[in-house]
Coordinates of C-alpha atoms and ligand atoms in Angstrom, one line a residue:
M1 CA 0.5 0.0 -0.2
N2 CA 1.1 3.4 -0.7
E3 CA 3.1 4.9 2.0
S4 CA 1.2 8.0 1.7
F5 CA -1.9 7.1 3.8
F6 CA 0.1 6.4 6.7
I7 CA 2.8 10.1 6.6
R8 CA 0.1 12.0 5.8
R9 CA -1.1 14.4 7.9
S10 CA -3.2 18.0 7.1
I11 CA -1.3 21.2 5.8
R12 CA -1.9 24.4 6.6
K13 CA 1.0 26.5 4.9
Y14 CA 2.4 26.5 1.6
T15 CA 5.3 27.2 -0.1
E16 CA 5.2 30.1 -3.5
R17 CA 5.9 26.8 -5.9
N18 CA 2.9 27.0 -8.6
V19 CA 1.1 23.8 -8.8
S20 CA 1.0 23.3 -12.4
G21 CA -2.3 23.2 -14.7
E22 CA -0.8 19.7 -15.7
L23 CA -0.5 18.3 -12.4
L24 CA -3.8 19.3 -11.0
D25 CA -5.8 18.1 -14.1
K26 CA -3.5 15.0 -13.4
I27 CA -4.9 14.9 -9.8
L28 CA -8.7 16.3 -10.8
L29 CA -8.7 13.3 -13.3
A30 CA -7.3 10.9 -10.9
G31 CA -10.5 12.1 -7.8
T32 CA -13.2 12.3 -11.2
R33 CA -12.1 7.8 -10.7
A34 CA -13.8 7.4 -7.5
S35 CA -17.1 5.5 -7.3
T36 CA -20.2 7.9 -7.7
T37 CA -23.5 7.1 -7.5
G38 CA -24.8 5.6 -10.3
N39 CA -21.7 6.6 -12.4
M40 CA -24.1 10.1 -12.3
Q41 CA -20.7 12.3 -11.2
V42 CA -23.7 14.4 -9.5
Y43 CA -20.9 17.3 -8.3
S44 CA -18.7 20.0 -9.4
I45 CA -15.1 20.8 -8.7
I46 CA -14.7 24.9 -8.5
V47 CA -11.2 25.0 -8.7
T48 CA -9.9 28.8 -7.7
R49 CA -6.7 30.7 -8.6
D50 CA -7.4 34.1 -8.4
A51 CA -6.6 36.0 -5.8
T52 CA -9.4 38.4 -6.2
V53 CA -11.7 35.3 -5.6
K54 CA -9.6 33.9 -2.9
L55 CA -10.7 37.3 -0.6
K56 CA -13.9 37.1 -1.6
L57 CA -14.4 33.7 -0.1
A58 CA -12.0 34.2 2.8
P59 CA -14.7 35.5 5.2
A60 CA -17.0 32.3 4.4
H61 CA -14.3 30.5 6.1
F62 CA -14.0 32.8 9.1
N63 CA -10.1 34.3 7.1
Q64 CA -8.7 30.8 7.6
P65 CA -5.4 31.8 6.0
M66 CA -4.9 29.2 3.8
I67 CA -7.4 29.9 1.3
T68 CA -5.7 33.2 0.2
S69 CA -2.2 31.4 0.6
A70 CA -2.5 28.2 -0.9
P71 CA -2.3 28.0 -4.7
V72 CA -5.4 26.5 -5.3
V73 CA -8.7 26.6 -3.6
L74 CA -11.1 23.3 -4.3
T75 CA -15.0 23.4 -3.7
F76 CA -16.5 20.4 -4.2
C77 CA -20.3 20.7 -4.4
A78 CA -22.9 18.3 -5.1
D79 CA -24.5 19.0 -8.5
F80 CA -27.7 18.0 -9.6
N81 CA -28.1 21.0 -11.9
R82 CA -25.8 19.2 -14.4
F83 CA -27.4 15.9 -14.7
N84 CA -31.5 17.9 -14.3
K85 CA -30.5 19.5 -17.6
W86 CA -29.7 16.4 -19.4
C87 CA -32.3 15.0 -18.3
R88 CA -34.6 18.0 -19.6
Q89 CA -32.5 18.1 -22.7
R90 CA -33.4 14.2 -23.0
N91 CA -37.1 13.9 -22.4
A92 CA -36.3 12.5 -19.1
R93 CA -38.6 14.5 -16.1
P94 CA -36.1 14.5 -13.2
G95 CA -36.7 13.4 -9.6
Y96 CA -34.3 15.3 -7.5
D97 CA -35.8 17.8 -5.7
N98 CA -35.3 16.5 -3.0
F99 CA -33.6 15.7 0.5
L100 CA -32.5 11.9 -0.7
S101 CA -31.1 13.6 -3.5
F102 CA -29.0 15.8 -2.0
M103 CA -27.9 13.1 0.3
T104 CA -27.0 10.9 -2.7
A105 CA -25.2 14.6 -4.5
A106 CA -23.0 15.5 -1.2
I107 CA -21.8 11.8 -0.9
D108 CA -20.5 12.2 -4.3
A109 CA -18.9 15.3 -4.2
L110 CA -17.2 14.2 -0.8
L111 CA -15.7 11.1 -2.4
V112 CA -14.3 12.8 -5.4
A113 CA -12.7 15.2 -2.4
Q114 CA -10.9 12.5 -0.9
T115 CA -10.1 11.1 -3.5
V116 CA -8.3 14.0 -5.5
C117 CA -6.7 14.6 -1.9
N118 CA -5.4 10.9 -1.9
A119 CA -4.3 11.8 -5.6
A120 CA -2.7 15.1 -4.4
E121 CA -0.7 13.5 -1.1
E122 CA 0.8 10.9 -3.2
E123 CA 2.5 13.9 -5.6
G124 CA 3.8 14.9 -2.2
L125 CA 1.3 17.9 -1.9
G126 CA -0.3 19.3 1.0
I127 CA -3.9 19.3 1.4
C128 CA -6.2 20.9 4.2
Y129 CA -10.2 20.3 4.6
L130 CA -12.1 23.2 5.1
G131 CA -15.6 22.6 7.3
T132 CA -16.6 26.3 7.4
T133 CA -18.2 25.5 3.7
T134 CA -21.4 23.7 5.1
Y135 CA -21.2 27.0 7.6
N136 CA -21.4 29.7 5.1
A137 CA -23.0 28.0 2.6
A138 CA -24.9 31.0 1.3
S139 CA -22.1 33.6 0.9
I140 CA -20.0 31.1 -1.1
I141 CA -23.2 30.2 -3.5
D142 CA -23.4 33.9 -4.0
T143 CA -19.5 34.2 -4.5
L144 CA -19.2 31.3 -6.6
S145 CA -22.3 32.0 -8.6
L146 CA -23.4 28.4 -8.2
P147 CA -27.1 27.6 -9.7
K148 CA -30.2 26.4 -8.3
G149 CA -29.2 22.4 -7.6
V150 CA -26.1 23.3 -6.3
V151 CA -24.9 22.9 -2.9
P152 CA -21.0 23.1 -1.7
I153 CA -20.2 20.3 0.5
T154 CA -16.8 21.0 1.5
T155 CA -13.5 23.1 0.4
V156 CA -9.7 22.1 0.1
T157 CA -7.3 24.1 -0.4
L158 CA -3.8 22.8 -1.9
G159 CA -0.1 23.4 -2.5
W160 CA 3.5 22.4 -1.6
P161 CA 4.4 22.2 1.9
A162 CA 5.7 24.4 4.0
E163 CA 5.1 23.0 6.8
L164 CA 5.8 19.5 8.7
P165 CA 3.8 19.5 11.7
V166 CA 3.5 16.6 14.5
Q167 CA 1.4 13.7 13.0
V168 CA -1.7 14.0 15.2
D169 CA -3.8 11.2 17.0
R170 CA -6.0 8.7 16.0
L171 CA -8.5 6.5 18.1
P172 CA -7.0 2.8 18.3
L173 CA -8.8 0.9 15.2
D174 CA -10.6 -1.9 18.1
G175 CA -12.2 1.3 19.3
V176 CA -13.6 2.3 15.5
V177 CA -14.4 -1.1 13.8
H178 CA -16.6 -3.5 15.0
N179 CA -17.1 -7.4 14.1
D180 CA -20.6 -8.2 12.1
V181 CA -22.8 -5.9 14.0
Y182 CA -22.9 -2.7 16.1
H183 CA -21.5 -3.6 19.5
D184 CA -22.2 -0.5 21.9
Y185 CA -19.3 0.7 24.2
T186 CA -19.4 0.5 28.0
S187 CA -17.7 3.3 30.1
S188 CA -14.8 1.0 30.8
M189 CA -14.0 0.7 26.6
I190 CA -14.6 4.7 26.4
D191 CA -12.0 5.1 29.4
D192 CA -9.9 2.3 27.2
I193 CA -10.7 3.9 23.4
Y194 CA -10.1 8.0 24.5
R195 CA -7.1 7.1 27.4
E196 CA -4.2 8.1 24.6
K197 CA -5.8 11.2 23.3
E198 CA -6.7 12.5 26.7
S199 CA -3.5 11.8 28.2
R200 CA -1.3 13.4 25.2
D201 CA 0.6 16.9 25.8
D202 CA -1.0 18.7 23.3
S203 CA -4.6 17.5 25.2
A204 CA -4.2 19.0 28.5
G205 CA -2.7 21.6 26.8
F206 CA -6.3 22.6 25.3
V207 CA -7.8 21.6 28.0
A208 CA -5.1 24.2 30.6
E209 CA -5.7 27.4 27.7
N210 CA -9.7 26.8 28.0
K211 CA -9.7 26.4 31.8
K212 CA -11.5 23.3 30.9
E213 CA -11.7 20.2 33.6
T214 CA -11.8 17.6 30.6
L215 CA -10.9 17.3 26.8
A216 CA -14.4 16.7 25.9
Q217 CA -15.4 20.2 27.2
V218 CA -12.8 21.7 24.9
F219 CA -15.0 20.4 22.2
T220 CA -18.6 20.5 23.7
D221 CA -18.2 24.3 25.1
I222 CA -15.3 26.1 22.7
R223 CA -15.1 24.1 19.5
Y224 CA -18.4 22.6 18.3
K225 CA -20.8 24.3 20.6
K226 CA -24.9 23.5 20.7
A227 CA -25.8 26.8 19.7
D228 CA -23.2 27.4 17.1
N229 CA -24.6 23.9 15.5
E230 CA -28.2 24.9 15.5
Y231 CA -27.6 28.0 14.0
F232 CA -25.9 27.2 11.4
S233 CA -28.1 24.1 11.0
E234 CA -30.6 26.5 10.6
A235 CA -28.8 28.5 7.8
F236 CA -28.1 25.3 5.8
L237 CA -31.7 24.4 5.8
K238 CA -32.5 27.1 4.3
V239 CA -29.7 27.1 1.3
L240 CA -31.0 23.5 0.7
R241 CA -34.6 25.0 0.2
E242 CA -33.1 28.0 -1.8
Q243 CA -31.1 25.7 -3.9
G244 CA -34.0 23.1 -4.8
F245 CA -33.8 20.2 -2.3
L246 CA -36.5 21.0 0.0
D247 CA -39.9 21.4 0.6
N248 CA -40.6 21.6 -3.4
Ligands
LIG1 C1 -14.1 17.9 7.2 C2 -13.8 18.5 7.3 C3 -13.6 19.8 7.5 C4 -12.3 20.6 8.4 N1 -12.0 21.6 8.5 C5 -11.2 22.4 8.3 C6 -10.9 23.7 9.3 O1 -12.1 24.3 9.2 N2 -9.9 24.5 8.8 C7 -8.6 23.7 9.7 O2 -7.6 23.6 9.8 N3 -8.7 22.0 9.3 C8 -10.1 21.7 9.3 N4 -10.0 20.0 8.8 C9 -8.4 19.4 9.3 C10 -9.2 18.5 10.8 O3 -8.9 19.1 11.6 C11 -8.0 17.4 10.1 O4 -7.9 16.8 9.8 C12 -7.7 16.3 12.0 O5 -7.4 17.5 12.7 C13 -6.7 15.4 11.7 O6 -5.6 15.4 11.2 P1 -5.3 15.0 9.8 O7 -6.0 15.4 9.3 O8 -3.3 16.4 10.5 O9 -4.4 14.0 10.5 C14 -10.8 19.3 8.4 C15 -11.4 17.4 8.1 C16 -12.4 17.6 7.6 C17 -12.3 16.0 7.3

């Protein structure tokens, strides 16, 4: 198996070195070999290299510096617009204005995104996902001129690495894999699975600097708060409605 799977980490700092159009096309082409529902390819990839467009995108990503510093910003979108047009041009009536179809296209978009990331990392490039895409989808739709039927799902910044951060932890394999059927976690299993993560120096640092009692509280009270999740859920549901995937 390719070593790049095991040595990878997210890269958030990039050198000035250009990512050639030829290399990017090769990576994107590899990405499009990903599995796709019914071979429909209900996704689109927006490649942003233009500094002005990046500047416009930045606030939607809470000004995370990678948007303006990376040579390439890729916005992966769930896209039934193209497929619907093809159906209508061929005397076929599309029935894709519903939540299931949104999920289908979102899954397709994520599969192509991750395959592009794998291909990029194999070529020695660094990538970082930006989850802010679904937080501020309406603003991204506006900046990238996405029509009805298209919803941004995730963003990946890409460039030649200018850093080699320490690899972060993962839960042990038996903490995430279930044999045959799901085996629900006892409290002692939870203690075992999270022990390594909780005992790391960086985890202790997050707990101390946020003045929290536990690492879990850093997630629930600081990083991914209920109030934020609810606010951005409403915003995203509104986007799904406006883009034609709900209440039609
Ligand atoms: C869907 C998704 C959204 C993410 N959003 C962000 C983000 O907004 N900013 C960021 O710096 N990293 C983001 N990341 C990167 C994760 O923080 C990173 O993958 C995780 O901490 C594990 O680190 P590693 O990729 O170096 O192994 C995101 C990753 C995923 C999969």
